[in-house]
Structures are given as C-alpha cells and as structure tokens.
PDB file of C-alpha atoms in Angstrom:
ATOM      1  CA  MET R   1     127.350  80.719 131.903  1.00 43.00           C
ATOM      2  CA  LYS R   2     130.336  79.580 129.620  1.00 42.00           C
ATOM      3  CA  LEU R   3     132.304  82.138 127.588  1.00 43.00           C
ATOM      4  CA  SER R   4     131.538  80.574 124.367  1.00 46.00           C
ATOM      5  CA  LYS R   5     127.895  81.362 124.722  1.00 47.00           C
ATOM      6  CA  ILE R   6     128.593  84.585 125.881  1.00 45.00           C
ATOM      7  CA  HIS R   7     130.857  85.382 123.006  1.00 49.00           C
ATOM      8  CA  LEU R   8     128.352  83.671 120.145  1.00 53.00           C
ATOM      9  CA  LYS R   9     125.707  86.027 121.194  1.00 51.00           C
ATOM     10  CA  SER R  10     127.611  89.025 121.093  1.00 49.00           C
ATOM     11  CA  ARG R  11     129.001  88.160 117.626  1.00 55.00           C
ATOM     12  CA  MET R  12     125.390  87.618 116.783  1.00 57.00           C
ATOM     13  CA  THR R  13     124.001  90.838 118.063  1.00 52.00           C
ATOM     14  CA  ALA R  14     127.438  92.896 116.504  1.00 52.00           C
ATOM     15  CA  ILE R  15     126.399  91.349 113.135  1.00 58.00           C
ATOM     16  CA  LEU R  16     122.725  92.682 113.476  1.00 54.00           C
ATOM     17  CA  ILE R  17     124.520  95.947 114.125  1.00 53.00           C
ATOM     18  CA  ALA R  18     126.492  95.693 111.164  1.00 55.00           C
ATOM     19  CA  VAL R  19     123.721  94.838 108.742  1.00 57.00           C
ATOM     20  CA  LEU R  20     121.393  97.769 110.309  1.00 53.00           C
ATOM     21  CA  VAL R  21     124.524 100.115 109.592  1.00 52.00           C
ATOM     22  CA  ASN R  22     124.990  98.988 105.876  1.00 57.00           C
ATOM     23  CA  VAL R  23     120.821  99.159 105.246  1.00 53.00           C
ATOM     24  CA  GLN R  24     121.546 102.796 106.755  1.00 52.00           C
ATOM     25  CA  MET R  25     124.248 103.462 104.332  1.00 52.00           C
ATOM     26  CA  THR R  26     122.317 102.100 101.544  1.00 58.00           C
ATOM     27  CA  GLN R  27     119.238 103.953 102.387  1.00 53.00           C
ATOM     28  CA  ALA R  28     121.413 107.382 102.309  1.00 50.00           C
ATOM     29  CA  GLN R  29     122.614 106.774  99.035  1.00 54.00           C
ATOM     30  CA  GLU R  30     118.924 106.136  97.998  1.00 57.00           C
ATOM     31  CA  ILE R  31     118.236 109.813  99.661  1.00 50.00           C
ATOM     32  CA  TYR R  32     121.314 111.408  97.789  1.00 48.00           C
ATOM     33  CA  LYS R  33     120.091 109.882  94.094  1.00 55.00           C
ATOM     34  CA  ALA R  34     116.798 111.168  94.887  1.00 52.00           C
ATOM     35  CA  GLU R  35     117.348 114.359  96.511  1.00 49.00           C
ATOM     36  CA  GLY R  36     120.598 115.200  94.300  1.00 50.00           C
ATOM     37  CA  PRO R  37     122.615 118.158  96.252  1.00 46.00           C
ATOM     38  CA  SER R  38     119.561 118.873  98.787  1.00 54.00           C
ATOM     39  CA  ALA R  39     121.303 116.022 101.387  1.00 67.00           C
ATOM     40  CA  ALA R  40     125.184 115.073 101.111  1.00 82.00           C
ATOM     41  CA  VAL R  41     126.692 111.362 102.312  1.00 88.00           C
ATOM     42  CA  GLN R  42     130.044 110.940 104.160  1.00 90.00           C
ATOM     43  CA  LEU R  43     131.553 107.637 104.882  1.00 93.00           C
ATOM     44  CA  ARG R  44     134.093 108.270 107.745  1.00 95.00           C
ATOM     45  CA  THR R  45     136.221 105.937 110.123  1.00 95.00           C
ATOM     46  CA  ASN R  46     138.063 107.001 113.664  1.00 96.00           C
ATOM     47  CA  GLY R  47     141.795 106.415 113.316  1.00 94.00           C
ATOM     48  CA  LEU R  48     141.939 106.474 117.057  1.00 94.00           C
ATOM     49  CA  TYR R  49     139.933 103.448 117.258  1.00 92.00           C
ATOM     50  CA  ASP R  50     141.622 102.031 114.168  1.00 90.00           C
ATOM     51  CA  LEU R  51     145.133 102.277 116.410  1.00 92.00           C
ATOM     52  CA  ALA R  52     143.443 100.689 118.808  1.00 88.00           C
ATOM     53  CA  LEU R  53     142.800  97.864 117.057  1.00 88.00           C
ATOM     54  CA  CYS R  54     139.032  98.546 117.184  1.00 90.00           C
ATOM     55  CA  PRO R  55     137.871  98.402 113.233  1.00 92.00           C
ATOM     56  CA  ASN R  56     135.016 101.201 112.939  1.00 94.00           C
ATOM     57  CA  VAL R  57     132.930 102.823 110.275  1.00 94.00           C
ATOM     58  CA  GLY R  58     130.208 105.481 110.359  1.00 95.00           C
ATOM     59  CA  LEU R  59     128.054 107.381 108.242  1.00 94.00           C
ATOM     60  CA  GLU R  60     126.968 111.059 107.938  1.00 93.00           C
ATOM     61  CA  ILE R  61     123.920 112.566 106.029  1.00 91.00           C
ATOM     62  CA  GLN R  62     123.838 116.738 106.176  1.00 85.00           C
ATOM     63  CA  THR R  63     121.079 118.454 104.769  1.00 80.00           C
ATOM     64  CA  ASP R  64     121.359 121.799 103.379  1.00 73.00           C
ATOM     65  CA  LEU R  65     119.796 123.865 106.817  1.00 77.00           C
ATOM     66  CA  GLY R  66     123.459 122.685 107.882  1.00 81.00           C
ATOM     67  CA  LEU R  67     122.167 119.865 110.474  1.00 88.00           C
ATOM     68  CA  ALA R  68     123.836 116.346 110.195  1.00 91.00           C
ATOM     69  CA  PHE R  69     122.958 112.629 111.600  1.00 93.00           C
ATOM     70  CA  GLN R  70     125.164 110.590 112.685  1.00 94.00           C
ATOM     71  CA  LEU R  71     125.871 106.853 113.054  1.00 95.00           C
ATOM     72  CA  ASP R  72     128.944 104.980 113.818  1.00 95.00           C
ATOM     73  CA  TYR R  73     129.467 101.581 114.718  1.00 94.00           C
ATOM     74  CA  ALA R  74     132.621  99.591 116.134  1.00 93.00           C
ATOM     75  CA  GLY R  75     134.018  96.148 116.735  1.00 90.00           C
ATOM     76  CA  ALA R  76     136.888  93.804 117.978  1.00 89.00           C
ATOM     77  CA  TRP R  77     137.476  90.282 118.638  1.00 84.00           C
ATOM     78  CA  TRP R  78     141.292  89.317 119.704  1.00 83.00           C
ATOM     79  CA  ASN R  79     142.048  86.535 122.163  1.00 77.00           C
ATOM     80  CA  ASN R  80     144.911  84.698 122.894  1.00 73.00           C
ATOM     81  CA  GLN R  81     143.344  81.887 125.565  1.00 68.00           C
ATOM     82  CA  LYS R  82     146.509  80.482 126.534  1.00 68.00           C
ATOM     83  CA  LYS R  83     147.600  83.501 127.843  1.00 69.00           C
ATOM     84  CA  ASN R  84     144.194  84.307 129.572  1.00 70.00           C
ATOM     85  CA  ARG R  85     144.536  87.554 127.283  1.00 78.00           C
ATOM     86  CA  TYR R  86     141.111  88.276 125.577  1.00 79.00           C
ATOM     87  CA  PHE R  87     140.195  92.144 124.200  1.00 83.00           C
ATOM     88  CA  SER R  88     136.111  91.746 122.703  1.00 86.00           C
ATOM     89  CA  ASN R  89     133.976  94.863 122.449  1.00 88.00           C
ATOM     90  CA  TYR R  90     131.117  96.411 119.828  1.00 88.00           C
ATOM     91  CA  GLY R  91     128.519  99.215 120.071  1.00 92.00           C
ATOM     92  CA  PHE R  92     127.426 102.241 118.308  1.00 91.00           C
ATOM     93  CA  GLN R  93     126.922 106.117 118.390  1.00 95.00           C
ATOM     94  CA  THR R  94     124.669 108.502 117.113  1.00 95.00           C
ATOM     95  CA  GLU R  95     125.097 111.983 116.834  1.00 96.00           C
ATOM     96  CA  LEU R  96     123.113 115.240 115.790  1.00 95.00           C
ATOM     97  CA  ARG R  97     125.745 117.737 114.541  1.00 93.00           C
ATOM     98  CA  TYR R  98     125.299 121.175 113.499  1.00 93.00           C
ATOM     99  CA  TYR R  99     127.943 122.801 110.886  1.00 91.00           C
ATOM    100  CA  PHE R 100     128.439 126.512 111.695  1.00 88.00           C
ATOM    101  CA  ALA R 101     129.659 127.096 107.860  1.00 78.00           C
ATOM    102  CA  SER R 102     126.660 128.551 105.785  1.00 60.00           C
ATOM    103  CA  PRO R 103     125.867 124.995 104.065  1.00 56.00           C
ATOM    104  CA  LYS R 104     127.464 124.253 100.492  1.00 54.00           C
ATOM    105  CA  MET R 105     126.638 121.032  98.910  1.00 49.00           C
ATOM    106  CA  ASP R 106     129.565 121.566  96.905  1.00 52.00           C
ATOM    107  CA  PHE R 107     131.720 121.571  99.840  1.00 62.00           C
ATOM    108  CA  PRO R 108     129.297 119.530 102.986  1.00 67.00           C
ATOM    109  CA  PHE R 109     130.671 118.702 106.512  1.00 73.00           C
ATOM    110  CA  THR R 110     133.220 121.405 106.659  1.00 83.00           C
ATOM    111  CA  GLY R 111     134.278 123.815 109.254  1.00 89.00           C
ATOM    112  CA  HIS R 112     133.354 124.077 113.135  1.00 93.00           C
ATOM    113  CA  HIS R 113     130.633 121.972 114.309  1.00 95.00           C
ATOM    114  CA  ALA R 114     129.130 121.212 117.712  1.00 96.00           C
ATOM    115  CA  GLY R 115     126.538 118.370 118.348  1.00 95.00           C
ATOM    116  CA  ALA R 116     124.695 115.893 120.946  1.00 97.00           C
ATOM    117  CA  TYR R 117     125.891 112.402 121.149  1.00 96.00           C
ATOM    118  CA  PHE R 118     124.037 108.855 122.558  1.00 97.00           C
ATOM    119  CA  GLN R 119     126.879 105.963 122.974  1.00 96.00           C
ATOM    120  CA  MET R 120     126.232 102.459 123.607  1.00 94.00           C
ATOM    121  CA  ALA R 121     128.359  99.408 124.120  1.00 93.00           C
ATOM    122  CA  THR R 122     129.613  95.879 125.545  1.00 92.00           C
ATOM    123  CA  TYR R 123     132.960  94.748 126.324  1.00 92.00           C
ATOM    124  CA  ASP R 124     134.880  91.873 127.260  1.00 89.00           C
ATOM    125  CA  PHE R 125     138.444  92.498 128.830  1.00 87.00           C
ATOM    126  CA  GLU R 126     140.507  89.964 130.544  1.00 86.00           C
ATOM    127  CA  PHE R 127     144.370  90.465 131.363  1.00 80.00           C
ATOM    128  CA  GLY R 128     146.420  88.222 133.409  1.00 74.00           C
ATOM    129  CA  GLY R 129     143.696  85.923 134.611  1.00 77.00           C
ATOM    130  CA  THR R 130     140.988  88.831 135.929  1.00 86.00           C
ATOM    131  CA  GLY R 131     138.062  89.861 133.544  1.00 88.00           C
ATOM    132  CA  TYR R 132     135.461  92.473 133.301  1.00 90.00           C
ATOM    133  CA  GLN R 133     132.508  91.714 130.998  1.00 91.00           C
ATOM    134  CA  CYS R 134     129.237  94.164 129.962  1.00 92.00           C
ATOM    135  CA  LYS R 135     127.278  91.644 127.588  1.00 87.00           C
ATOM    136  CA  ASP R 136     124.380  94.078 127.561  1.00 88.00           C
ATOM    137  CA  LEU R 137     124.167  97.229 125.953  1.00 85.00           C
ATOM    138  CA  ASP R 138     121.794  99.136 128.041  1.00 87.00           C
ATOM    139  CA  LYS R 139     123.775  98.317 130.729  1.00 90.00           C
ATOM    140  CA  SER R 140     126.780 100.507 129.152  1.00 93.00           C
ATOM    141  CA  ILE R 141     125.706 104.076 128.398  1.00 94.00           C
ATOM    142  CA  GLY R 142     126.793 107.509 127.594  1.00 95.00           C
ATOM    143  CA  PHE R 143     125.523 110.686 126.133  1.00 95.00           C
ATOM    144  CA  GLY R 144     127.219 114.191 126.001  1.00 96.00           C
ATOM    145  CA  LEU R 145     128.227 117.513 123.898  1.00 97.00           C
ATOM    146  CA  SER R 146     130.731 117.767 121.474  1.00 97.00           C
ATOM    147  CA  TYR R 147     132.438 120.224 119.663  1.00 97.00           C
ATOM    148  CA  GLY R 148     135.105 119.830 116.813  1.00 96.00           C
ATOM    149  CA  TYR R 149     136.645 121.323 112.847  1.00 95.00           C
ATOM    150  CA  SER R 150     136.749 119.581 109.746  1.00 93.00           C
ATOM    151  CA  LYS R 151     139.415 120.312 107.306  1.00 91.00           C
ATOM    152  CA  PRO R 152     139.686 119.055 103.568  1.00 89.00           C
ATOM    153  CA  VAL R 153     142.246 117.318 102.409  1.00 89.00           C
ATOM    154  CA  SER R 154     141.645 116.704  99.199  1.00 87.00           C
ATOM    155  CA  ARG R 155     138.663 116.518  96.566  1.00 82.00           C
ATOM    156  CA  ARG R 156     137.005 113.727  98.169  1.00 86.00           C
ATOM    157  CA  LEU R 157     138.590 113.284 101.755  1.00 90.00           C
ATOM    158  CA  SER R 158     138.759 115.455 104.817  1.00 91.00           C
ATOM    159  CA  LEU R 159     140.296 114.999 108.415  1.00 94.00           C
ATOM    160  CA  ASP R 160     137.510 115.503 111.737  1.00 95.00           C
ATOM    161  CA  PHE R 161     139.059 116.880 115.172  1.00 97.00           C
ATOM    162  CA  THR R 162     136.181 116.195 117.687  1.00 97.00           C
ATOM    163  CA  ILE R 163     136.023 115.982 121.351  1.00 97.00           C
ATOM    164  CA  GLY R 164     132.747 115.306 123.405  1.00 97.00           C
ATOM    165  CA  ILE R 165     132.498 115.768 126.929  1.00 97.00           C
ATOM    166  CA  GLY R 166     129.601 113.983 129.311  1.00 96.00           C
ATOM    167  CA  TYR R 167     128.533 111.174 131.488  1.00 96.00           C
ATOM    168  CA  PHE R 168     129.257 107.505 130.890  1.00 95.00           C
ATOM    169  CA  THR R 169     127.823 104.579 133.206  1.00 95.00           C
ATOM    170  CA  SER R 170     128.623 101.061 132.836  1.00 95.00           C
ATOM    171  CA  LYS R 171     127.581  97.578 135.673  1.00 94.00           C
ATOM    172  CA  TYR R 172     130.432  95.191 134.742  1.00 94.00           C
ATOM    173  CA  THR R 173     131.405  91.661 136.394  1.00 92.00           C
ATOM    174  CA  VAL R 174     134.445  90.857 137.231  1.00 92.00           C
ATOM    175  CA  TYR R 175     135.439  87.240 136.626  1.00 89.00           C
ATOM    176  CA  LYS R 176     138.186  84.798 136.835  1.00 86.00           C
ATOM    177  CA  PRO R 177     138.457  82.353 134.026  1.00 77.00           C
ATOM    178  CA  SER R 178     138.310  78.631 134.724  1.00 75.00           C
ATOM    179  CA  GLY R 179     138.484  76.450 131.454  1.00 69.00           C
ATOM    180  CA  ASP R 180     135.626  77.242 128.797  1.00 69.00           C
ATOM    181  CA  TRP R 181     133.757  78.962 132.077  1.00 76.00           C
ATOM    182  CA  TYR R 182     134.259  81.899 134.735  1.00 78.00           C
ATOM    183  CA  LYS R 183     133.607  82.326 137.914  1.00 84.00           C
ATOM    184  CA  PRO R 184     131.977  85.772 139.330  1.00 86.00           C
ATOM    185  CA  THR R 185     134.084  87.759 141.759  1.00 89.00           C
ATOM    186  CA  GLY R 186     132.059  90.804 141.941  1.00 90.00           C
ATOM    187  CA  TYR R 187     129.743  92.853 140.675  1.00 92.00           C
ATOM    188  CA  LYS R 188     130.646  96.695 139.722  1.00 92.00           C
ATOM    189  CA  LYS R 189     129.492 100.086 138.673  1.00 93.00           C
ATOM    190  CA  LEU R 190     131.495 102.313 136.593  1.00 93.00           C
ATOM    191  CA  THR R 191     129.991 106.140 136.488  1.00 94.00           C
ATOM    192  CA  TRP R 192     132.116 109.223 134.886  1.00 95.00           C
ATOM    193  CA  PHE R 193     131.903 112.796 133.960  1.00 96.00           C
ATOM    194  CA  GLY R 194     134.413 114.579 132.178  1.00 96.00           C
ATOM    195  CA  PRO R 195     135.844 113.392 128.163  1.00 96.00           C
ATOM    196  CA  THR R 196     134.113 110.388 126.554  1.00 95.00           C
ATOM    197  CA  LYS R 197     134.037 111.153 122.861  1.00 95.00           C
ATOM    198  CA  ALA R 198     137.290 111.715 120.702  1.00 95.00           C
ATOM    199  CA  GLU R 199     137.974 111.453 117.136  1.00 96.00           C
ATOM    200  CA  VAL R 200     140.451 111.756 114.305  1.00 96.00           C
ATOM    201  CA  THR R 201     138.232 110.461 112.039  1.00 96.00           C
ATOM    202  CA  LEU R 202     139.069 110.197 107.847  1.00 95.00           C
ATOM    203  CA  VAL R 203     136.032 111.311 105.793  1.00 93.00           C
ATOM    204  CA  TRP R 204     135.220 110.052 102.466  1.00 92.00           C
ATOM    205  CA  ASN R 205     132.693 112.417 100.727  1.00 86.00           C
ATOM    206  CA  LEU R 206     130.260 110.655  98.227  1.00 84.00           C
ATOM    207  CA  ASN R 207     128.433 113.842  96.885  1.00 73.00           C
ATOM    208  CA  LYS R 208     129.232 113.919  93.442  1.00 61.00           C
ATOM    209  CA  ASN R 209     129.111 117.442  93.091  1.00 56.00           C
ATOM    210  CA  ASN R 210     132.003 118.137  95.212  1.00 53.00           C
ATOM    211  CA  ASN R 211     134.485 120.369  93.113  1.00 45.00           C
ATOM    212  CA  ARG R 212     137.555 120.116  94.869  1.00 39.00           C
TER     213      ARG R 212
END
C-alpha cells in the first residue's frame, strides 16, 4: 500500500476525531449555560506532549458530586522524506475522575484526584530508513488508573500533575520505505504494564462564577 494513501486516511480520521472533540466542547458549554453552577467546564493541554511537538487539547466536565469526565485528543504530522524521517500519530484518551476535595463550583478541578482511563492511538515512526506503523486505532489501546493533584495558579488557570499506571498493547508493522511505497519486513506486538500516562497540564477554567 502507498504511504500517501495511509497518511491521507490517518489525517481524515484525525480530522473526524477533532470535529467530535469540538462538538463535545460545544455541548459542554451548552450544559454549563443551562445548568449553571451544577456543572463546571475546563479546557486543557498537556505540556509534556506540547514539548514533544505533539499538539493536544482536552475537555473536562465536573459535576457537583466531585466526578469529572475527560476527553483528550492529540495529533502530529512531521516528516523529512529526504532523510527518511517521519513522525505521525493521533489518538484520544478518556478518563473518569474523582476529586477528593468537597466540590465547590466556584473553585472546581482542584486538589487530589484519582481516576480510570482508556487510550487509543495510531502512529507511524520512521528514523533512518526503518519504520514502525500502527494504522488502526483498535490495534493500539491502553487502560489504567491515575492519581494526581491540581493546583490553581490564577483566577482562571491551574496546573494539573497526573501519573497513570496501566496496561498498553500495540500490534505494529516494521517496514523499509522505498519511494512512495513501503516493504513490510515483520509484524510485531508490544505489551507493556507500568506507567502509561504522564501529565503536566495547563488548564483553563471556563466557570464564570470562579472568583479567584
């Protein structure tokens, strides 16, 4: 199969996921407007991914019970065909999180928290002529438990520090590029149990009643 066709398919899927994230954000804003202080909404980006040149955006909705639902999307496309270097990935992560502090909708998303998360991703990495590709979301998945702490730094902004321990598995193709084509040289499977999530996240609280 041509690399260009695979990359086009990956980008179209990534665009679709991005649209779904945007729809979720719009729905969250409508929920907030309708329910007022019974629900809080925040936007987020993981600084560790940003440093790795992988743009990402997330949405979190918290109820007055201390429970929060989180949806994150990340995606990147970088390439230098002349040097056989390629970095492409996209995926999403969902998490159900519980904040231990008594919920105060004027100051949501703060303090210690724990959660359970699920991850799916695709990738295509090529360095110096050898590539590693997983083009299907359902072939690269992970799940686990997380723990973290969120600290306000201003009226609207806070920093969230989170680590997750869990299981990750991925089936991928090893290939050698040849022009616009690639030649598979093997099919492998990665299985990992350990740290599968790390976040130093900048969060923006959209709650209009926050008086910080």
